[in-house]
Coordinates of C-alpha atoms and ligand atoms in Angstrom, one line a residue:
M395 CA -0.1 0.0 0.4
K396 CA 1.6 3.5 -0.9
K397 CA 2.3 5.7 1.9
G398 CA 1.4 9.5 0.8
K399 CA 3.9 11.9 3.0
I400 CA 2.2 14.2 5.4
C401 CA 3.9 17.8 6.0
V402 CA 2.6 19.5 9.1
S403 CA 3.4 23.2 9.1
V404 CA 4.0 25.4 11.4
C405 CA 3.5 29.3 12.2
A406 CA 4.6 30.6 14.8
E407 CA 6.0 34.4 16.5
T408 CA 8.6 33.1 18.6
A409 CA 11.3 30.4 18.3
E410 CA 9.9 29.2 21.5
E411 CA 6.4 28.7 20.8
T412 CA 8.3 27.9 17.0
L413 CA 10.1 24.7 18.8
R414 CA 6.5 23.7 21.1
Q415 CA 4.6 23.2 18.1
I416 CA 7.6 21.3 16.0
R417 CA 7.5 18.7 19.4
G418 CA 4.1 18.3 18.8
A419 CA 4.0 18.1 14.8
E420 CA 7.1 15.2 15.1
A421 CA 3.7 13.0 16.7
F422 CA 2.2 13.1 13.1
A423 CA 4.8 14.8 10.7
D424 CA 6.8 12.8 8.1
V425 CA 8.5 16.3 7.6
I426 CA 7.7 19.5 9.2
E427 CA 7.1 23.0 7.7
V428 CA 9.2 25.8 9.6
R429 CA 7.4 29.0 8.3
V430 CA 10.0 31.0 9.8
D431 CA 8.8 34.2 7.9
C432 CA 6.3 34.2 10.6
V433 CA 8.6 34.6 14.1
R434 CA 8.8 38.5 14.8
S435 CA 11.1 38.4 17.5
D436 CA 13.6 35.8 17.2
D437 CA 16.2 36.0 14.4
P438 CA 15.0 33.9 11.1
V439 CA 18.0 32.6 10.4
K440 CA 19.4 31.7 14.1
L441 CA 16.1 29.7 14.4
A442 CA 16.4 27.9 11.3
T443 CA 20.1 26.7 11.9
E444 CA 19.5 25.9 15.6
I445 CA 16.2 23.7 15.4
Y446 CA 16.5 20.2 16.2
S447 CA 14.0 17.3 14.7
D448 CA 14.4 13.9 14.1
K449 CA 11.9 14.4 11.4
P450 CA 13.1 16.6 8.1
I451 CA 12.6 20.1 8.5
L452 CA 11.1 22.1 5.4
I453 CA 12.6 26.2 6.1
T454 CA 9.9 27.8 4.5
F455 CA 10.5 31.9 4.4
R456 CA 7.5 33.3 2.4
P457 CA 6.9 36.7 1.3
S458 CA 4.1 38.3 2.0
S459 CA 3.6 38.6 -2.2
Q460 CA 3.0 34.6 -2.1
G461 CA 0.8 35.0 1.3
G462 CA 3.8 34.7 3.7
Q463 CA 4.6 37.0 6.2
G464 CA 8.2 37.8 5.3
P465 CA 9.5 40.3 3.7
S466 CA 9.1 40.4 -0.1
E467 CA 12.0 43.0 -1.5
L468 CA 13.9 39.7 -3.1
S469 CA 16.9 41.5 -2.4
I470 CA 16.1 40.8 1.5
R471 CA 15.0 37.1 0.9
Q472 CA 18.6 36.5 -1.1
E473 CA 20.6 37.5 1.5
F474 CA 18.5 35.0 3.7
W475 CA 18.5 31.8 1.8
N476 CA 22.5 32.4 0.8
T477 CA 23.3 32.8 4.3
L478 CA 21.6 30.0 5.3
A479 CA 23.1 28.0 2.1
A480 CA 26.7 27.8 4.1
G481 CA 25.0 27.7 7.2
N482 CA 25.1 24.6 9.5
F483 CA 22.0 22.8 10.7
A484 CA 21.2 20.7 13.8
A485 CA 18.4 19.1 12.1
K486 CA 18.7 15.5 10.7
E487 CA 17.8 16.4 7.5
I488 CA 16.8 19.5 6.3
W489 CA 14.6 20.8 3.2
F490 CA 14.3 24.3 1.8
D491 CA 11.1 26.1 0.0
H492 CA 12.4 28.3 -2.5
E493 CA 9.9 30.0 -4.6
Y494 CA 9.6 30.4 -7.9
D495 CA 10.9 34.4 -8.2
L496 CA 14.4 33.4 -6.3
T497 CA 17.0 32.7 -8.4
G498 CA 20.9 32.6 -8.3
I499 CA 20.2 30.9 -4.7
P500 CA 23.7 28.2 -4.1
R501 CA 22.1 24.4 -3.6
A502 CA 23.0 23.8 -0.3
Q503 CA 24.7 20.5 0.0
N504 CA 22.5 17.6 1.1
T505 CA 19.7 19.1 1.0
L506 CA 15.8 18.9 -0.6
S507 CA 14.7 21.4 -2.8
I508 CA 11.0 22.9 -3.4
R509 CA 10.0 25.4 -6.1
S510 CA 6.7 27.0 -5.1
F511 CA 4.0 29.0 -6.7
H512 CA 1.4 30.4 -4.9
D513 CA -2.2 32.2 -6.0
F514 CA -4.2 33.5 -3.1
R515 CA -6.5 34.7 -5.6
G516 CA -7.5 31.7 -8.0
V517 CA -5.6 29.2 -11.0
P518 CA -3.9 30.8 -13.3
E519 CA -4.3 30.2 -16.7
N520 CA -0.8 29.1 -17.5
L521 CA -0.4 26.1 -14.6
D522 CA 1.3 24.2 -17.2
E523 CA 3.9 26.3 -18.3
I524 CA 4.5 27.4 -14.2
F525 CA 4.9 23.6 -13.7
S526 CA 7.7 23.3 -16.4
R527 CA 9.7 26.4 -14.7
L528 CA 9.8 25.4 -11.3
S529 CA 10.4 21.3 -12.2
A530 CA 13.1 22.5 -14.7
N531 CA 16.2 22.0 -11.8
D532 CA 15.3 18.7 -10.4
E533 CA 13.6 20.7 -7.9
I534 CA 10.5 19.2 -6.0
A535 CA 7.5 21.5 -7.4
K536 CA 4.6 23.2 -5.3
I537 CA 1.6 24.6 -7.0
A538 CA -0.9 25.8 -4.6
V539 CA -3.8 27.9 -6.2
Q540 CA -6.5 29.4 -4.9
T541 CA -10.5 27.7 -4.8
D542 CA -13.7 28.2 -4.4
D543 CA -15.9 25.8 -6.7
I544 CA -14.4 22.3 -5.9
T545 CA -14.3 22.6 -10.2
D546 CA -11.9 25.1 -10.2
A547 CA -9.6 22.7 -8.7
I548 CA -9.3 20.6 -11.8
P549 CA -6.3 22.2 -13.6
V550 CA -3.9 21.9 -11.1
W551 CA -5.2 18.2 -10.5
K552 CA -4.4 17.3 -13.9
L553 CA -0.5 18.3 -13.5
L554 CA -0.4 14.8 -11.2
A555 CA -0.6 13.1 -15.0
K556 CA 2.1 15.3 -16.3
A557 CA 4.6 15.2 -13.4
K558 CA 4.0 11.4 -13.8
A559 CA 4.6 11.1 -17.7
E560 CA 7.4 13.2 -16.9
N561 CA 8.9 11.4 -13.9
K562 CA 8.7 14.7 -11.8
P563 CA 8.2 14.9 -8.0
L564 CA 4.8 17.7 -7.4
I565 CA 2.9 19.0 -4.7
P566 CA -0.2 19.8 -6.1
I567 CA -2.5 21.9 -3.8
A568 CA -6.0 23.5 -4.1
M569 CA -6.6 25.9 -1.6
G570 CA -9.6 26.9 -0.2
D571 CA -12.4 24.7 1.0
G572 CA -13.4 23.5 -2.3
G573 CA -10.2 22.1 -3.1
K574 CA -9.7 19.9 0.5
W575 CA -9.9 16.9 -1.6
T576 CA -6.7 17.5 -2.9
R577 CA -5.1 18.0 0.1
I578 CA -6.5 14.2 1.0
L579 CA -6.3 12.2 -2.2
G580 CA -3.1 13.8 -3.3
P581 CA -0.7 11.7 -1.8
A582 CA -2.5 8.7 -3.0
F583 CA -2.3 9.7 -6.4
G584 CA 1.1 10.6 -6.7
S585 CA 1.7 14.1 -4.9
F586 CA 5.1 14.0 -3.5
M587 CA 3.4 15.4 0.2
T588 CA 0.3 17.0 1.2
F589 CA 0.4 19.4 3.9
A590 CA -1.6 19.7 7.5
A591 CA -1.8 21.7 10.2
L592 CA -0.9 21.1 14.2
E593 CA -3.9 21.8 15.1
S594 CA -7.3 23.6 15.3
G595 CA -7.2 27.4 14.6
S596 CA -3.3 27.2 12.7
E597 CA -3.5 26.6 9.5
T598 CA -1.2 28.2 7.9
A599 CA -3.2 28.1 4.3
P600 CA -6.5 28.3 3.5
G601 CA -8.4 24.6 3.8
Q602 CA -5.4 23.1 5.2
I603 CA -6.9 19.9 7.6
T604 CA -5.6 18.9 11.3
A605 CA -2.8 16.3 10.8
S606 CA -5.0 13.9 13.2
D607 CA -7.5 14.4 10.8
M608 CA -5.5 13.4 8.2
I609 CA -4.5 10.6 9.6
D610 CA -7.1 9.3 12.0
V611 CA -10.4 10.3 10.0
F612 CA -9.3 10.3 6.9
R613 CA -6.8 7.7 6.3
V614 CA -4.5 9.7 4.2
K615 CA -1.4 7.2 4.8
E616 CA -3.9 4.0 3.5
L617 CA -5.1 5.4 0.6
N618 CA -3.9 4.3 -2.6
E619 CA -5.2 4.9 -6.2
N620 CA -7.9 2.3 -5.8
V621 CA -9.7 3.8 -3.1
D622 CA -13.6 4.2 -3.8
I623 CA -14.4 7.5 -2.9
Y624 CA -17.5 8.8 -1.5
G625 CA -18.6 12.5 -0.1
I626 CA -20.7 15.1 1.0
I627 CA -21.8 17.6 -1.5
A628 CA -23.1 20.7 -0.2
G629 CA -23.0 24.3 -0.6
D630 CA -20.9 24.3 2.6
T631 CA -19.0 21.3 3.3
S632 CA -17.4 23.3 6.5
Y633 CA -20.4 22.6 9.0
S634 CA -21.2 18.6 8.0
S635 CA -20.6 16.0 10.3
S636 CA -20.8 13.3 7.6
P637 CA -17.2 13.3 6.4
F638 CA -16.2 12.3 10.7
M639 CA -19.3 9.7 10.4
H640 CA -19.4 7.9 7.3
N641 CA -15.0 7.9 7.4
A642 CA -15.3 6.4 11.2
A643 CA -17.7 3.3 9.1
F644 CA -15.5 3.0 6.2
K645 CA -12.6 2.7 9.0
A646 CA -14.2 0.1 11.1
E647 CA -15.0 -2.0 8.0
K648 CA -11.7 -2.2 6.7
M649 CA -12.6 -0.5 3.9
N650 CA -10.3 1.1 0.7
A651 CA -13.0 3.8 0.8
V652 CA -12.8 7.5 1.9
F653 CA -15.4 10.2 2.4
L654 CA -14.1 13.3 1.4
P655 CA -15.6 17.2 1.4
L656 CA -17.0 18.5 -1.8
Q657 CA -18.2 22.0 -1.5
V658 CA -20.1 22.0 -4.9
R659 CA -21.4 25.6 -6.2
D660 CA -22.3 24.0 -9.4
L661 CA -23.8 21.2 -10.0
G662 CA -23.9 20.7 -13.4
D663 CA -20.1 21.7 -13.8
F664 CA -19.3 19.2 -10.9
I665 CA -21.4 16.5 -12.3
G666 CA -20.1 16.5 -15.8
R667 CA -16.8 17.5 -15.4
M668 CA -16.1 15.4 -12.3
V669 CA -18.2 12.6 -12.1
K670 CA -19.9 11.4 -15.6
P671 CA -17.7 9.0 -17.4
E672 CA -18.6 10.4 -20.5
T673 CA -17.7 13.7 -20.3
R674 CA -15.1 14.0 -16.7
E675 CA -12.2 15.3 -17.0
I676 CA -10.3 13.0 -14.2
E677 CA -10.6 10.2 -13.2
L678 CA -11.8 9.6 -9.4
A679 CA -14.0 6.6 -8.8
F680 CA -17.0 8.2 -7.1
R681 CA -19.1 5.5 -5.2
G682 CA -21.8 7.5 -3.6
F683 CA -22.8 11.0 -2.7
S684 CA -24.4 12.6 0.6
V685 CA -26.2 15.5 -0.8
T686 CA -27.3 18.7 1.4
N687 CA -28.2 22.3 1.1
P688 CA -28.6 23.9 -1.8
H689 CA -28.5 21.0 -3.8
K690 CA -30.7 18.3 -2.2
Q691 CA -33.4 19.4 -4.9
A692 CA -31.5 20.5 -7.9
I693 CA -29.3 17.0 -8.1
I694 CA -32.7 15.4 -9.1
E695 CA -32.4 16.3 -12.6
Y696 CA -28.8 15.0 -13.2
L697 CA -29.5 11.7 -11.6
D698 CA -30.3 8.4 -13.7
F699 CA -31.8 6.7 -11.5
I700 CA -35.2 8.1 -8.5
D701 CA -36.4 5.7 -6.1
E702 CA -40.0 5.9 -5.8
T703 CA -39.3 7.4 -1.7
A704 CA -37.1 10.0 -3.2
E705 CA -39.1 11.2 -5.8
K706 CA -42.7 11.1 -3.8
I707 CA -40.6 13.6 -1.2
G708 CA -39.1 15.2 -4.1
A709 CA -35.8 15.9 -2.4
V710 CA -32.4 13.4 -2.9
N711 CA -29.9 13.2 -0.2
T712 CA -28.1 10.2 -1.4
V713 CA -26.4 9.0 -4.4
R714 CA -25.1 5.6 -5.6
V715 CA -23.0 5.5 -8.4
E716 CA -22.7 2.1 -10.2
K717 CA -20.9 1.7 -13.9
G718 CA -21.0 5.6 -14.4
K719 CA -24.9 6.1 -13.5
L720 CA -26.4 7.6 -10.9
Y721 CA -29.0 6.5 -8.2
G722 CA -30.7 9.1 -6.3
Y723 CA -32.4 8.3 -2.6
N724 CA -33.8 9.9 0.1
T725 CA -32.8 8.9 3.8
D726 CA -33.3 11.5 5.9
A727 CA -37.6 10.2 5.6
Y728 CA -36.7 6.9 7.6
G729 CA -34.1 9.0 9.7
F730 CA -36.6 10.9 10.9
M731 CA -39.2 8.7 11.5
A732 CA -37.2 5.7 13.0
P733 CA -36.3 7.5 16.4
L734 CA -39.6 9.1 16.6
K735 CA -41.2 6.2 16.5
V736 CA -39.5 4.1 19.1
L737 CA -40.2 7.5 21.3
F738 CA -43.7 8.3 20.4
G739 CA -45.1 4.9 19.1
D740 CA -48.1 4.6 16.9
L741 CA -48.6 7.7 15.3
S742 CA -51.6 7.9 13.6
G743 CA -54.5 10.5 13.9
A744 CA -51.4 12.4 15.7
N745 CA -51.3 16.0 14.8
V746 CA -47.9 17.3 13.9
A747 CA -46.4 20.6 13.0
V748 CA -43.7 21.6 11.3
A749 CA -41.5 24.6 11.0
G750 CA -39.4 25.0 7.6
A751 CA -40.3 24.3 3.8
G752 CA -37.1 23.1 2.8
G753 CA -35.2 19.9 1.8
A754 CA -35.8 18.1 5.6
A755 CA -40.0 19.2 6.0
R756 CA -40.4 17.7 2.7
A757 CA -38.7 13.9 4.4
C758 CA -40.8 15.1 7.5
I759 CA -43.9 15.4 5.8
Y760 CA -43.5 12.6 3.5
A761 CA -42.6 10.3 6.2
L762 CA -45.5 11.3 8.7
Q763 CA -48.1 11.0 6.2
Q764 CA -46.9 7.4 5.7
E765 CA -47.9 6.8 9.3
G766 CA -50.8 8.5 9.3
A767 CA -50.6 11.6 11.0
N768 CA -52.1 15.1 10.6
V769 CA -50.0 17.3 9.4
A770 CA -49.6 21.2 9.3
L771 CA -46.4 23.8 8.5
L772 CA -45.4 26.1 10.0
V773 CA -43.7 28.8 8.0
R774 CA -41.9 31.7 7.7
N775 CA -43.7 32.7 4.2
V776 CA -47.0 31.4 3.9
R777 CA -46.9 32.3 -0.1
K778 CA -43.5 30.6 -0.5
A779 CA -44.2 28.0 0.9
Q780 CA -48.2 27.4 -0.9
S781 CA -47.0 24.7 -3.3
L782 CA -45.2 22.4 -1.0
A783 CA -48.5 22.6 1.2
D784 CA -50.7 21.9 -1.9
E785 CA -48.3 19.4 -3.1
F786 CA -48.5 17.5 0.3
N787 CA -52.1 18.9 0.4
V788 CA -51.2 19.8 3.9
R789 CA -52.5 23.2 5.9
I790 CA -50.3 26.1 6.8
E791 CA -49.6 28.8 9.4
P792 CA -47.4 31.4 9.3
L793 CA -44.7 30.7 12.0
T794 CA -45.1 33.8 15.1
L795 CA -41.1 32.9 16.0
G796 CA -41.8 33.9 19.7
Q797 CA -44.4 36.4 19.4
S798 CA -47.4 35.3 20.3
P799 CA -48.6 32.3 21.5
M800 CA -49.1 29.4 18.5
A801 CA -52.4 29.6 16.7
T802 CA -53.3 25.6 17.5
S803 CA -51.6 22.7 20.1
F804 CA -49.9 20.0 18.3
D805 CA -48.9 16.7 19.6
I806 CA -45.4 16.7 18.2
L807 CA -43.9 20.0 16.9
V808 CA -40.6 18.9 14.9
N809 CA -38.0 21.9 13.7
A810 CA -36.8 21.5 10.3
T811 CA -35.7 25.0 10.2
P812 CA -32.0 26.0 10.9
L813 CA -33.4 28.2 13.9
G814 CA -31.4 27.1 17.1
T815 CA -28.0 25.8 14.9
K816 CA -24.4 26.5 15.9
G817 CA -23.2 29.9 15.4
A818 CA -25.4 33.4 14.4
L819 CA -28.5 31.6 14.8
Q820 CA -28.0 29.6 18.3
N821 CA -30.0 31.8 20.7
Q822 CA -33.6 31.4 18.3
T823 CA -36.4 29.2 18.5
I824 CA -39.2 28.4 16.8
A825 CA -40.9 28.7 20.1
L826 CA -40.7 29.4 23.9
S827 CA -41.5 27.3 26.6
D828 CA -45.1 29.1 27.3
Q829 CA -46.7 28.6 23.7
L830 CA -45.6 25.0 24.1
G831 CA -49.5 24.5 25.5
A832 CA -50.4 20.5 25.4
T833 CA -47.7 19.3 23.1
K834 CA -46.5 16.4 24.2
L835 CA -43.1 16.2 22.1
V836 CA -40.3 18.2 20.6
Y837 CA -37.9 16.9 18.3
D838 CA -35.6 19.4 16.9
L839 CA -33.9 18.5 13.5
I840 CA -30.7 20.4 14.4
Y841 CA -27.7 18.5 16.1
N842 CA -25.1 20.8 17.2
P843 CA -25.5 22.0 19.6
S844 CA -27.4 19.1 20.8
E845 CA -29.8 20.8 23.2
T846 CA -30.9 23.7 20.9
R847 CA -32.7 26.7 22.6
L848 CA -36.2 24.9 21.5
I849 CA -35.5 21.4 23.4
H850 CA -34.0 24.0 26.3
E851 CA -37.6 25.7 26.4
A852 CA -39.4 22.0 25.6
R853 CA -37.6 20.7 28.8
S854 CA -38.2 23.7 30.7
A855 CA -42.3 23.2 30.0
D856 CA -41.5 19.3 30.9
I857 CA -42.0 17.7 27.2
E858 CA -40.4 15.3 26.1
T859 CA -37.5 16.1 23.3
L860 CA -35.7 14.2 20.5
G861 CA -32.7 16.1 19.1
G862 CA -31.5 16.0 15.3
M863 CA -28.3 13.5 16.7
E864 CA -30.4 10.0 16.0
M865 CA -31.8 11.1 12.8
L866 CA -28.3 12.4 11.7
I867 CA -27.1 8.5 12.6
A868 CA -30.1 6.8 11.1
Q869 CA -30.2 8.4 7.9
G870 CA -26.0 7.8 7.7
V871 CA -26.7 4.3 8.4
K872 CA -29.5 4.1 5.6
Q873 CA -26.6 5.7 3.1
F874 CA -24.2 3.1 3.9
E875 CA -26.0 0.4 3.8
I876 CA -27.5 1.9 0.0
W877 CA -23.7 2.4 -0.7
T878 CA -21.9 -1.1 0.1
G879 CA -25.2 -3.4 0.4
K880 CA -23.7 -4.6 3.9
N881 CA -24.6 -3.7 7.5
A882 CA -23.6 -0.4 9.0
P883 CA -21.4 0.4 11.9
G884 CA -23.8 2.3 13.7
D885 CA -22.0 2.5 17.0
S886 CA -18.9 3.0 15.6
M887 CA -20.8 6.2 13.3
A888 CA -22.2 7.4 16.2
A889 CA -19.3 7.4 18.4
A890 CA -17.4 9.3 15.9
V891 CA -20.1 12.0 15.4
R892 CA -20.6 12.7 19.4
K893 CA -16.9 12.9 19.7
R894 CA -16.1 15.2 16.9
L895 CA -19.3 17.5 18.3
Q896 CA -17.7 17.0 21.4
L897 CA -20.9 15.3 23.0
Ligands
LIG845 P1 -33.5 24.6 3.4 O1 -34.0 23.6 2.6 O2 -32.6 25.7 3.8 O3 -35.0 24.9 4.6 C1 -34.8 25.4 5.6 C2 -36.0 25.7 6.1 O4 -36.2 26.7 7.0 C3 -36.9 27.1 4.9 O5 -38.6 27.1 4.8 C4 -36.7 28.4 5.4 O6 -37.8 29.4 4.7 C5 -37.1 28.0 6.5 N1 -35.7 29.0 7.8 C6 -35.0 29.6 7.1 N2 -34.0 30.6 8.2 C7 -35.2 30.9 9.0 C8 -35.8 31.9 9.8 N3 -34.8 32.5 10.5 N4 -36.8 32.1 10.0 C9 -37.7 30.8 10.1 N5 -37.7 30.4 8.9 C10 -36.6 29.7 8.3 O7 -32.6 23.3 4.9 P2 -33.2 21.7 5.2 O8 -32.3 21.1 4.5 O9 -34.5 21.7 5.2 O10 -32.7 22.0 6.6 C11 -33.1 22.2 7.7 C12 -32.7 22.1 9.0 O11 -33.0 20.6 9.1 C13 -30.9 22.5 9.3 O12 -31.1 23.3 10.2 C14 -30.2 20.8 9.3 O13 -29.5 21.3 9.4 C15 -31.4 20.1 9.6 N6 -30.7 19.1 8.8 C16 -30.7 17.8 10.2 C17 -30.8 16.5 9.9 C18 -30.4 15.4 10.4 O14 -30.3 14.1 10.4 N7 -30.9 16.0 12.2 C19 -31.1 16.5 8.7 C20 -31.5 17.1 7.5 C21 -31.9 18.7 8.2 P3 -37.9 29.5 3.7 O15 -38.2 28.9 2.6 O16 -38.8 31.3 4.0 O17 -36.2 30.4 3.2

């Protein structure tokens, strides 16, 4: 099995903190990049020469013009590197990262040299030419470009084939959330190495993943070119727990499979250029997707097959890819209902209010109607939600957001809006305790935080509650089964999510 190298990047203002970070990085890293341009109060040359580690130390002195914190003046940078080239190093093995515009730097004895190019604004058109220039003198080419949408990363990824054909080492990186997949898959597909952060919050470039997640969650060192690839298609992948849940399942089942965050803005572009065998520009063995906002309905037009439940719901959260064909399913309805039935029992004739009119609400309404419940929709925009209400033949009421008592009392109140989610909406709730009247159960689909404001309001009114975690796990278990045909290791999946959310 191919072993990819992981380079942990450290960047600190003092020599003391740099050394502390190096000691921390040694547990995960094959190589440690020391960004001496970050050092403010100590001499970067002294630091570079005095660092000791058993791991190879990569010295980087990145100018601000290349996204670093060091001086941009060429003469200052040249002087720094000239001094270093003549230096004696304490580290066992020393590597240098020279930016593309540095010329005339003597090659120090016994060092490995990376020649790097960074573009934090986007992806330049002339990547092939840049690669040729960087690799002209038997140095390792590193090309890092900024991406937003996942397909922005295609050109830099394509360079791997060129590098392989020319037998030249390359580190291609698509920075930003749109390019996280290049960081994870790079080493398995021939990248010389991938860069990782020491810990969350200490990332030295956009989209960097922590070294512990690279190793323990994404299993970067175990992946190879035959890996089955799954991922979550989302407009914003940064909040998703799905990579932790599904990678834990693959790990528990010892599968050669990985689950990636796939930040997709233009869905048609992604499906055409990266998934469909007839049109795709790069060969990645996608086997399945979780689908979330804002693509749950839009994905339908790209499917070759949609199962009956998903079609009736009008939203797809799961795609299986087989022989280039896309099969769509909805596991939200199952995931929503499974824990509800355990807690509430028979739902026939129950009066249920569902707040929200998005993809999740659709799955809830469908599942509730299948069980014979009477459903009403609570929405902030009645006119906008009218077609959904008509489609499912449910009545609709305005959502009053805690300002006045709800018009009707319900047996069950479901929150399928983002109100209460960690972040800006965390303190918001669709209802206060004194509005809950005779409600028997409050079900909040939000799982982060586990106790939302709504759950708190319900508990203080002595009403039974159900959070979104059970649904998350249940719908994920079903996804795993659809993709693999195997029973899912539900306990491992639940443990991974709880660990991530620190529950
Ligand atoms: P969505 O398609 O974006 O729909 C969100 C709905 O909430 C829309 O009807 C929207 O109203 C409404 N809404 C948004 N902000 C609101 C506000 N400030 N006040 C009142 N209503 C508001 O999202 P979704 O996919 O249905 O997901 C909804 C929630 O369920 C999310 O928080 C998601 O995390 C959660 N969820 C959890 C699970 C799980 O497994 N636990 C699964 C799926 C979803 P407009 O139409 O007027 O914009």
